[in-house]
Amino acid sequence: MAKHSKKSTKKFEKNHLKDTIERRKEFAKIKQRQQIKAKKQARHASDYAKVSDEDEEEKQSPKDNGRKAKDADKLKDMTVDEFFQGGFEIPEPTKKASKLAKIKEAKAIGGKRKRETLQAEEDSDLGGEESDVSVQEQPLDVDSLSEEEAEERPGAHREDLDALQEKDPDFYKYLKENDAELLDFAEDGDLAEVDDLSEDEPPKKKKKGKTIERLEEENDDDDDTEVTMSMVGKWQRAMTEQHSLRAMRQVVLAFRAAAYVNEEDGKEYKYTISGPEVYHQLLVVSLKHVPEVLGHHLPTKETASGKVRFSTDTKKFRSLTPLLKSHATSVHHLLENLSDAPTIKLTLASILPLLPYLLSFKKILKNLVKAVIGIWSDPSSTEATRINAFLLIRRLAVISDPSLREAVLKSTYQGLIKGSRNTTIHTLSGINLMKNSAAELWGLDPTIGYTTGFTYIRQLAIHLRSSITHPTKDSYKAIYNWQYTHSLDFWSRVLCTHCSPATNPHLKSATASPLHPLIYPLVQITLGALRLIPTPVYFPLRFHLTRALLRLSRSTTTYIPLAPSLLEVLQSPELKKPPKPSTLRPLDFATTLRAPTPYLHTRVYQTALGEQVAELLAEFFAVWARSIAFPELVIPPSVLLKRWLKEVSSAPTPAAKHSNSNNSSQAKGRGNKNSKLTAAVALLLQKLDANAKFVEARRRTVDFAPGNRDAVEGFLTDVAWEDMPLGAFVVGMRTRNEERERVLEEGRRREEEERRRGRKGEGVDAGDGVAEVGEGVEEEEDVEMEDMEGAEDEEDDDDDE
């Protein structure tokens, strides 16, 4: 048996283990800093122990010189501990040694400070003065530090500043107002190390006649604060011809000033932008050529799986880190303030090659991804801009690690829900584009796709359960809205895309997909949502959710009982009572969740509901048109449809005609007096019966038992579903619907153009287009109704029998 932990141990793990681990980590950091400090002090001592004073040796006697040489040898061979234990004298550095040390310091500093140091050394040499340098005054050699120490110092400084902000916020505020550079060292750090990495640039030729002052004047030409076209052109030539890192550094600094040109945050930048031409040219140069220069100096390799690899341990990458961070931060700020579609497209295209280098900076990358997803989900963005943004999101999801990929999926889903809040005829195409493109991301990593999908589907279930168990006046609004509807529709698209053998050839069956277990909870939630409020006002929402389930059933070959929810619509009083005449335009179900009050009990709404029910029933049974059990599947719905036709088409009885009672409904009969609606349902019944007879005829010739699953599933696979009687009917119905939508779209566009031009009463408006479509459909249905009169009489006779 396994050994159980003590109660005290469990209590300690629950209450104190986390704090103890954090405290030990803090102690380890402090200990590591002390060790680094001790190493540096020992290194200083050993360096100065090796220096001897040449001037003193010249003044001493040969005997003293021998003794000094002997002491120097001992000093050279002894360890640090022996040095501190012995009472040896430290030789003073000679004039030559001091001069070499200062020259080394000047090289480490570089630039103008280097020239000033050399000039000071020459002045001191000419004056013949000697200076004694003590141990405390000796500069620290940065090159002698290890790489870990060099990387650790900025991080430790940042931690100290964060602790200072928590402990003493007033002093931190004072530093922010008076010494902001100290706090912003990581973002606006010195990029001077980049100049030392331009190995491909030809060295500048030295001229004998030039003095230090003339060199300083030439270098000061690059220190102009105002960016001009000539400067931008010079940087562009250097970046394109030589892949210059120096020029890229200047471009990054100028681009940062351009990105924050309209900000009044009190920061001062090295460059200023004066004109729009310079601003435009600088943006184009930085967005196009900075990724090219980085790709030249930091080449990447892409594997067959799409992963990108490059070395992050090189000195060049560490030196370019501040530049990458600064450029990425500037691009992120620029994206949040752009509104021009071509500029947004150019900016998104420039980010794409930078993604492999930004994987190490997750905080910056997550902020950048949020900005890109904001553009992707913005209703005002063009279709091309949204596609470019999605390509960037997908590229990041492919090359990133699992933790970052999960963050990308979550941000994408949140952006989708945010962008689908308002659904109109103008935004519907963009929302469908978002749902179809985002569904592809969940198949890149099925494991992460399942966990995130389960989490969000569970949230939908919690909202539905809360609305059912705790009903209030407005509790249903959490379910009956566009965001909840689009969310259910989106998850049905995800499962259709990645659980269908038709779209994924590597899947042997729909159950082989890791996302297949999500089908059952999604179906249960959707069925519960569409029956939450079974009133005619929310029949449009029911049709939206039914189409989502119908798509899922068709793609995954999963049987979902959709016929009962559609037959409930036919049994509602809205379709049984005679409608009121109305001149309202047909209701657009694609952009409607709740039917407006003026449409209720009208002929327009009743006819539209009947058409939707007949269409969805035909689509549902067409999925199983080739099933060997189709004749038995359509028996209950056929009986209910025949009964409904008999009720709505019944004539008044003779007793009711001669009755003097005030019951006008009996005198007029129980029918809804809507011939178009009854004709559509009667035509559907005829097609169902014809398809059932076709299946029965082919079923009589089979030679296998029902227990043979392979043979049952392979029944009628040699016949296309479009060639079935019901399939041909559905194809024709889809063609008519597409033609209707096309005419409606053309009418809407003409109406918008006329509205923009200010012309009224000219041309054909959208209402005329709708009327034309309605008239064409009425003519077709009238012909079909005449053909079906004999069929209806036969069905009534069958019911009487």
mmCIF file of N, CA, C and O in Angstrom, residues 699-767:
data_model
loop_
_atom_site.group_PDB
_atom_site.id
_atom_site.type_symbol
_atom_site.label_atom_id
_atom_site.label_comp_id
_atom_site.label_asym_id
_atom_site.label_seq_id
_atom_site.Cartn_x
_atom_site.Cartn_y
_atom_site.Cartn_z
ATOM 1 N N ARG A 699 -33.509 -1.520 -51.435
ATOM 2 C CA ARG A 699 -33.296 -2.334 -50.242
ATOM 3 C C ARG A 699 -33.778 -3.766 -50.423
ATOM 4 O O ARG A 699 -33.325 -4.676 -49.727
ATOM 5 N N ARG A 700 -34.695 -3.983 -51.341
ATOM 6 C CA ARG A 700 -35.201 -5.344 -51.556
ATOM 7 C C ARG A 700 -34.147 -6.251 -52.180
ATOM 8 O O ARG A 700 -34.256 -7.480 -52.110
ATOM 9 N N THR A 701 -33.125 -5.665 -52.789
ATOM 10 C CA THR A 701 -32.127 -6.469 -53.500
ATOM 11 C C THR A 701 -30.882 -6.765 -52.673
ATOM 12 O O THR A 701 -29.956 -7.404 -53.187
ATOM 13 N N VAL A 702 -30.802 -6.307 -51.425
ATOM 14 C CA VAL A 702 -29.598 -6.523 -50.621
ATOM 15 C C VAL A 702 -29.564 -7.965 -50.132
ATOM 16 O O VAL A 702 -30.611 -8.629 -49.986
ATOM 17 N N ASP A 703 -28.345 -8.456 -49.870
ATOM 18 C CA ASP A 703 -28.176 -9.833 -49.408
ATOM 19 C C ASP A 703 -27.400 -9.894 -48.105
ATOM 20 O O ASP A 703 -26.714 -10.883 -47.832
ATOM 21 N N PHE A 704 -27.471 -8.833 -47.286
ATOM 22 C CA PHE A 704 -26.759 -8.830 -46.002
ATOM 23 C C PHE A 704 -27.748 -8.528 -44.889
ATOM 24 O O PHE A 704 -28.835 -7.954 -45.114
ATOM 25 N N ALA A 705 -27.353 -8.933 -43.684
ATOM 26 C CA ALA A 705 -28.206 -8.756 -42.515
ATOM 27 C C ALA A 705 -27.932 -7.401 -41.869
ATOM 28 O O ALA A 705 -26.893 -6.770 -42.111
ATOM 29 N N PRO A 706 -28.829 -6.916 -41.011
ATOM 30 C CA PRO A 706 -28.605 -5.627 -40.348
ATOM 31 C C PRO A 706 -27.369 -5.610 -39.452
ATOM 32 O O PRO A 706 -26.832 -4.540 -39.160
ATOM 33 N N GLY A 707 -26.902 -6.797 -39.034
ATOM 34 C CA GLY A 707 -25.714 -6.832 -38.175
ATOM 35 C C GLY A 707 -24.420 -6.539 -38.901
ATOM 36 O O GLY A 707 -23.391 -6.279 -38.259
ATOM 37 N N ASN A 708 -24.403 -6.556 -40.213
ATOM 38 C CA ASN A 708 -23.214 -6.272 -40.993
ATOM 39 C C ASN A 708 -23.071 -4.750 -41.127
ATOM 40 O O ASN A 708 -23.618 -4.127 -42.040
ATOM 41 N N ARG A 709 -22.321 -4.122 -40.211
ATOM 42 C CA ARG A 709 -22.245 -2.676 -40.153
ATOM 43 C C ARG A 709 -21.572 -2.086 -41.390
ATOM 44 O O ARG A 709 -21.989 -1.050 -41.896
ATOM 45 N N ASP A 710 -20.543 -2.728 -41.872
ATOM 46 C CA ASP A 710 -19.848 -2.197 -43.050
ATOM 47 C C ASP A 710 -20.765 -2.166 -44.270
ATOM 48 O O ASP A 710 -20.780 -1.187 -45.030
ATOM 49 N N ALA A 711 -21.524 -3.221 -44.449
ATOM 50 C CA ALA A 711 -22.432 -3.253 -45.594
ATOM 51 C C ALA A 711 -23.571 -2.247 -45.424
ATOM 52 O O ALA A 711 -24.025 -1.621 -46.403
ATOM 53 N N VAL A 712 -24.041 -2.077 -44.182
ATOM 54 C CA VAL A 712 -25.122 -1.105 -43.937
ATOM 55 C C VAL A 712 -24.648 0.315 -44.223
ATOM 56 O O VAL A 712 -25.351 1.126 -44.843
ATOM 57 N N GLU A 713 -23.426 0.647 -43.770
ATOM 58 C CA GLU A 713 -22.906 1.988 -44.007
ATOM 59 C C GLU A 713 -22.545 2.218 -45.474
ATOM 60 O O GLU A 713 -22.531 3.363 -45.940
ATOM 61 N N GLY A 714 -22.248 1.152 -46.194
ATOM 62 C CA GLY A 714 -21.918 1.292 -47.610
ATOM 63 C C GLY A 714 -23.109 1.220 -48.537
ATOM 64 O O GLY A 714 -22.937 1.171 -49.765
ATOM 65 N N PHE A 715 -24.330 1.214 -47.986
ATOM 66 C CA PHE A 715 -25.541 1.128 -48.800
ATOM 67 C C PHE A 715 -25.717 2.420 -49.608
ATOM 68 O O PHE A 715 -25.654 3.540 -49.075
ATOM 69 N N LEU A 716 -25.907 2.276 -50.919
ATOM 70 C CA LEU A 716 -26.138 3.384 -51.846
ATOM 71 C C LEU A 716 -24.965 4.367 -51.930
ATOM 72 O O LEU A 716 -25.150 5.534 -52.304
ATOM 73 N N THR A 717 -23.769 3.899 -51.586
ATOM 74 C CA THR A 717 -22.612 4.792 -51.748
ATOM 75 C C THR A 717 -22.255 5.004 -53.211
ATOM 76 O O THR A 717 -21.534 5.953 -53.543
ATOM 77 N N ASP A 718 -22.762 4.138 -54.099
ATOM 78 C CA ASP A 718 -22.495 4.296 -55.527
ATOM 79 C C ASP A 718 -23.402 5.329 -56.178
ATOM 80 O O ASP A 718 -23.236 5.651 -57.362
ATOM 81 N N VAL A 719 -24.349 5.878 -55.415
ATOM 82 C CA VAL A 719 -25.290 6.872 -55.934
ATOM 83 C C VAL A 719 -25.015 8.203 -55.233
ATOM 84 O O VAL A 719 -24.946 8.265 -53.994
ATOM 85 N N ALA A 720 -24.836 9.245 -55.991
ATOM 86 C CA ALA A 720 -24.638 10.575 -55.415
ATOM 87 C C ALA A 720 -25.944 11.066 -54.788
ATOM 88 O O ALA A 720 -27.040 10.791 -55.305
ATOM 89 N N TRP A 721 -25.802 11.802 -53.693
ATOM 90 C CA TRP A 721 -27.022 12.241 -53.006
ATOM 91 C C TRP A 721 -27.805 13.243 -53.860
ATOM 92 O O TRP A 721 -29.033 13.361 -53.704
ATOM 93 N N GLU A 722 -27.127 13.928 -54.794
ATOM 94 C CA GLU A 722 -27.846 14.843 -55.673
ATOM 95 C C GLU A 722 -28.741 14.113 -56.664
ATOM 96 O O GLU A 722 -29.702 14.699 -57.202
ATOM 97 N N ASP A 723 -28.437 12.828 -56.919
ATOM 98 C CA ASP A 723 -29.243 12.046 -57.855
ATOM 99 C C ASP A 723 -30.451 11.400 -57.196
ATOM 100 O O ASP A 723 -31.291 10.822 -57.890
ATOM 101 N N MET A 724 -30.545 11.498 -55.876
ATOM 102 C CA MET A 724 -31.720 10.976 -55.183
ATOM 103 C C MET A 724 -32.895 11.923 -55.415
ATOM 104 O O MET A 724 -32.717 13.116 -55.695
ATOM 105 N N PRO A 725 -34.136 11.431 -55.324
ATOM 106 C CA PRO A 725 -35.302 12.328 -55.519
ATOM 107 C C PRO A 725 -35.298 13.522 -54.569
ATOM 108 O O PRO A 725 -35.553 14.659 -54.991
ATOM 109 N N LEU A 726 -34.988 13.276 -53.306
ATOM 110 C CA LEU A 726 -34.941 14.385 -52.342
ATOM 111 C C LEU A 726 -33.720 15.266 -52.571
ATOM 112 O O LEU A 726 -33.783 16.491 -52.397
ATOM 113 N N GLY A 727 -32.598 14.687 -52.975
ATOM 114 C CA GLY A 727 -31.394 15.464 -53.234
ATOM 115 C C GLY A 727 -31.564 16.434 -54.383
ATOM 116 O O GLY A 727 -31.111 17.589 -54.319
ATOM 117 N N ALA A 728 -32.221 15.985 -55.466
ATOM 118 C CA ALA A 728 -32.457 16.882 -56.597
ATOM 119 C C ALA A 728 -33.356 18.044 -56.197
ATOM 120 O O ALA A 728 -33.157 19.196 -56.637
ATOM 121 N N PHE A 729 -34.328 17.777 -55.338
ATOM 122 C CA PHE A 729 -35.212 18.844 -54.843
ATOM 123 C C PHE A 729 -34.438 19.867 -54.019
ATOM 124 O O PHE A 729 -34.643 21.087 -54.149
ATOM 125 N N VAL A 730 -33.515 19.401 -53.176
ATOM 126 C CA VAL A 730 -32.728 20.303 -52.343
ATOM 127 C C VAL A 730 -31.776 21.147 -53.194
ATOM 128 O O VAL A 730 -31.581 22.335 -52.937
ATOM 129 N N VAL A 731 -31.199 20.549 -54.227
ATOM 130 C CA VAL A 731 -30.305 21.309 -55.108
ATOM 131 C C VAL A 731 -31.054 22.441 -55.793
ATOM 132 O O VAL A 731 -30.564 23.584 -55.872
ATOM 133 N N GLY A 732 -32.235 22.158 -56.283
ATOM 134 C CA GLY A 732 -33.027 23.215 -56.906
ATOM 135 C C GLY A 732 -33.425 24.305 -55.923
ATOM 136 O O GLY A 732 -33.449 25.496 -56.272
ATOM 137 N N MET A 733 -33.740 23.900 -54.710
ATOM 138 C CA MET A 733 -34.104 24.880 -53.692
ATOM 139 C C MET A 733 -32.918 25.778 -53.331
ATOM 140 O O MET A 733 -33.077 26.994 -53.160
ATOM 141 N N ARG A 734 -31.716 25.207 -53.254
ATOM 142 C CA ARG A 734 -30.532 26.013 -52.988
ATOM 143 C C ARG A 734 -30.276 27.004 -54.119
ATOM 144 O O ARG A 734 -29.888 28.147 -53.871
ATOM 145 N N THR A 735 -30.495 26.570 -55.349
ATOM 146 C CA THR A 735 -30.278 27.472 -56.489
ATOM 147 C C THR A 735 -31.212 28.664 -56.429
ATOM 148 O O THR A 735 -30.810 29.815 -56.665
ATOM 149 N N ARG A 736 -32.481 28.428 -56.093
ATOM 150 C CA ARG A 736 -33.437 29.535 -55.995
ATOM 151 C C ARG A 736 -33.058 30.486 -54.859
ATOM 152 O O ARG A 736 -33.173 31.709 -55.002
ATOM 153 N N ASN A 737 -32.592 29.934 -53.740
ATOM 154 C CA ASN A 737 -32.205 30.798 -52.619
ATOM 155 C C ASN A 737 -30.988 31.648 -52.960
ATOM 156 O O ASN A 737 -30.911 32.825 -52.583
ATOM 157 N N GLU A 738 -30.032 31.058 -53.667
ATOM 158 C CA GLU A 738 -28.856 31.832 -54.070
ATOM 159 C C GLU A 738 -29.231 32.961 -55.027
ATOM 160 O O GLU A 738 -28.699 34.074 -54.929
ATOM 161 N N GLU A 739 -30.148 32.665 -55.942
ATOM 162 C CA GLU A 739 -30.587 33.708 -56.865
ATOM 163 C C GLU A 739 -31.301 34.824 -56.114
ATOM 164 O O GLU A 739 -31.120 36.016 -56.403
ATOM 165 N N ARG A 740 -32.096 34.456 -55.136
ATOM 166 C CA ARG A 740 -32.788 35.472 -54.341
ATOM 167 C C ARG A 740 -31.798 36.335 -53.576
ATOM 168 O O ARG A 740 -31.940 37.576 -53.553
ATOM 169 N N GLU A 741 -30.819 35.729 -52.959
ATOM 170 C CA GLU A 741 -29.822 36.508 -52.222
ATOM 171 C C GLU A 741 -29.026 37.414 -53.149
ATOM 172 O O GLU A 741 -28.673 38.541 -52.770
ATOM 173 N N ARG A 742 -28.761 36.948 -54.360
ATOM 174 C CA ARG A 742 -28.014 37.778 -55.301
ATOM 175 C C ARG A 742 -28.802 39.024 -55.688
ATOM 176 O O ARG A 742 -28.274 40.138 -55.715
ATOM 177 N N VAL A 743 -30.093 38.840 -55.950
ATOM 178 C CA VAL A 743 -30.926 39.977 -56.326
ATOM 179 C C VAL A 743 -31.068 40.946 -55.152
ATOM 180 O O VAL A 743 -31.034 42.171 -55.323
ATOM 181 N N LEU A 744 -31.226 40.412 -53.955
ATOM 182 C CA LEU A 744 -31.317 41.271 -52.772
ATOM 183 C C LEU A 744 -30.035 42.073 -52.579
ATOM 184 O O LEU A 744 -30.077 43.259 -52.239
ATOM 185 N N GLU A 745 -28.890 41.435 -52.774
ATOM 186 C CA GLU A 745 -27.613 42.130 -52.612
ATOM 187 C C GLU A 745 -27.456 43.222 -53.663
ATOM 188 O O GLU A 745 -26.987 44.334 -53.351
ATOM 189 N N GLU A 746 -27.853 42.939 -54.898
ATOM 190 C CA GLU A 746 -27.776 43.970 -55.929
ATOM 191 C C GLU A 746 -28.706 45.137 -55.614
ATOM 192 O O GLU A 746 -28.328 46.310 -55.790
ATOM 193 N N GLY A 747 -29.895 44.848 -55.154
ATOM 194 C CA GLY A 747 -30.807 45.927 -54.779
ATOM 195 C C GLY A 747 -30.283 46.754 -53.632
ATOM 196 O O GLY A 747 -30.424 47.984 -53.619
ATOM 197 N N ARG A 748 -29.663 46.104 -52.667
ATOM 198 C CA ARG A 748 -29.106 46.849 -51.529
ATOM 199 C C ARG A 748 -27.956 47.753 -51.970
ATOM 200 O O ARG A 748 -27.845 48.899 -51.523
ATOM 201 N N ARG A 749 -27.130 47.263 -52.868
ATOM 202 C CA ARG A 749 -26.018 48.087 -53.343
ATOM 203 C C ARG A 749 -26.519 49.276 -54.149
ATOM 204 O O ARG A 749 -25.999 50.397 -54.013
ATOM 205 N N ARG A 750 -27.526 49.051 -54.992
ATOM 206 C CA ARG A 750 -28.079 50.175 -55.755
ATOM 207 C C ARG A 750 -28.696 51.211 -54.830
ATOM 208 O O ARG A 750 -28.569 52.419 -55.039
ATOM 209 N N GLU A 751 -29.345 50.725 -53.804
ATOM 210 C CA GLU A 751 -29.952 51.650 -52.848
ATOM 211 C C GLU A 751 -28.883 52.472 -52.121
ATOM 212 O O GLU A 751 -29.057 53.680 -51.910
ATOM 213 N N GLU A 752 -27.783 51.863 -51.764
ATOM 214 C CA GLU A 752 -26.715 52.597 -51.102
ATOM 215 C C GLU A 752 -26.073 53.616 -52.036
ATOM 216 O O GLU A 752 -25.766 54.743 -51.624
ATOM 217 N N GLU A 753 -25.881 53.210 -53.294
ATOM 218 C CA GLU A 753 -25.303 54.158 -54.247
ATOM 219 C C GLU A 753 -26.211 55.357 -54.468
ATOM 220 O O GLU A 753 -25.758 56.510 -54.521
ATOM 221 N N GLU A 754 -27.506 55.123 -54.597
ATOM 222 C CA GLU A 754 -28.437 56.225 -54.786
ATOM 223 C C GLU A 754 -28.495 57.105 -53.552
ATOM 224 O O GLU A 754 -28.660 58.329 -53.653
ATOM 225 N N ARG A 755 -28.371 56.501 -52.408
ATOM 226 C CA ARG A 755 -28.388 57.297 -51.185
ATOM 227 C C ARG A 755 -27.154 58.180 -51.093
ATOM 228 O O ARG A 755 -27.227 59.326 -50.642
ATOM 229 N N ARG A 756 -26.010 57.636 -51.518
ATOM 230 C CA ARG A 756 -24.801 58.449 -51.500
ATOM 231 C C ARG A 756 -24.867 59.577 -52.524
ATOM 232 O O ARG A 756 -24.382 60.679 -52.280
ATOM 233 N N ARG A 757 -25.436 59.322 -53.655
ATOM 234 C CA ARG A 757 -25.524 60.355 -54.689
ATOM 235 C C ARG A 757 -26.644 61.350 -54.440
ATOM 236 O O ARG A 757 -26.745 62.378 -55.104
ATOM 237 N N GLY A 758 -27.517 61.013 -53.512
ATOM 238 C CA GLY A 758 -28.599 61.943 -53.191
ATOM 239 C C GLY A 758 -29.763 61.896 -54.144
ATOM 240 O O GLY A 758 -30.589 62.814 -54.154
ATOM 241 N N ARG A 759 -29.842 60.874 -54.958
ATOM 242 C CA ARG A 759 -30.945 60.755 -55.899
ATOM 243 C C ARG A 759 -32.076 59.935 -55.279
ATOM 244 O O ARG A 759 -31.844 58.893 -54.691
ATOM 245 N N LYS A 760 -33.274 60.428 -55.432
ATOM 246 C CA LYS A 760 -34.446 59.746 -54.894
ATOM 247 C C LYS A 760 -35.446 59.474 -56.014
ATOM 248 O O LYS A 760 -35.736 60.331 -56.839
ATOM 249 N N GLY A 761 -35.958 58.302 -56.000
ATOM 250 C CA GLY A 761 -36.981 57.936 -56.974
ATOM 251 C C GLY A 761 -36.458 57.516 -58.320
ATOM 252 O O GLY A 761 -37.253 57.301 -59.236
ATOM 253 N N GLU A 762 -35.138 57.429 -58.498
ATOM 254 C CA GLU A 762 -34.572 57.025 -59.767
ATOM 255 C C GLU A 762 -34.059 55.597 -59.663
ATOM 256 O O GLU A 762 -33.526 55.202 -58.642
ATOM 257 N N GLY A 763 -34.119 54.870 -60.750
ATOM 258 C CA GLY A 763 -33.608 53.501 -60.768
ATOM 259 C C GLY A 763 -34.538 52.560 -60.042
ATOM 260 O O GLY A 763 -35.691 52.860 -59.735
ATOM 261 N N VAL A 764 -33.989 51.422 -59.738
ATOM 262 C CA VAL A 764 -34.743 50.373 -59.061
ATOM 263 C C VAL A 764 -34.179 50.222 -57.672
ATOM 264 O O VAL A 764 -32.982 50.040 -57.494
ATOM 265 N N ASP A 765 -35.013 50.359 -56.674
ATOM 266 C CA ASP A 765 -34.534 50.234 -55.298
ATOM 267 C C ASP A 765 -34.582 48.782 -54.862
ATOM 268 O O ASP A 765 -34.997 47.883 -55.585
ATOM 269 N N ALA A 766 -34.137 48.569 -53.595
ATOM 270 C CA ALA A 766 -34.055 47.199 -53.087
ATOM 271 C C ALA A 766 -35.425 46.576 -52.938
ATOM 272 O O ALA A 766 -35.603 45.370 -53.086
ATOM 273 N N GLY A 767 -36.454 47.415 -52.641
ATOM 274 C CA GLY A 767 -37.788 46.847 -52.485
ATOM 275 C C GLY A 767 -38.315 46.253 -53.766
ATOM 276 O O GLY A 767 -38.986 45.231 -53.772
#
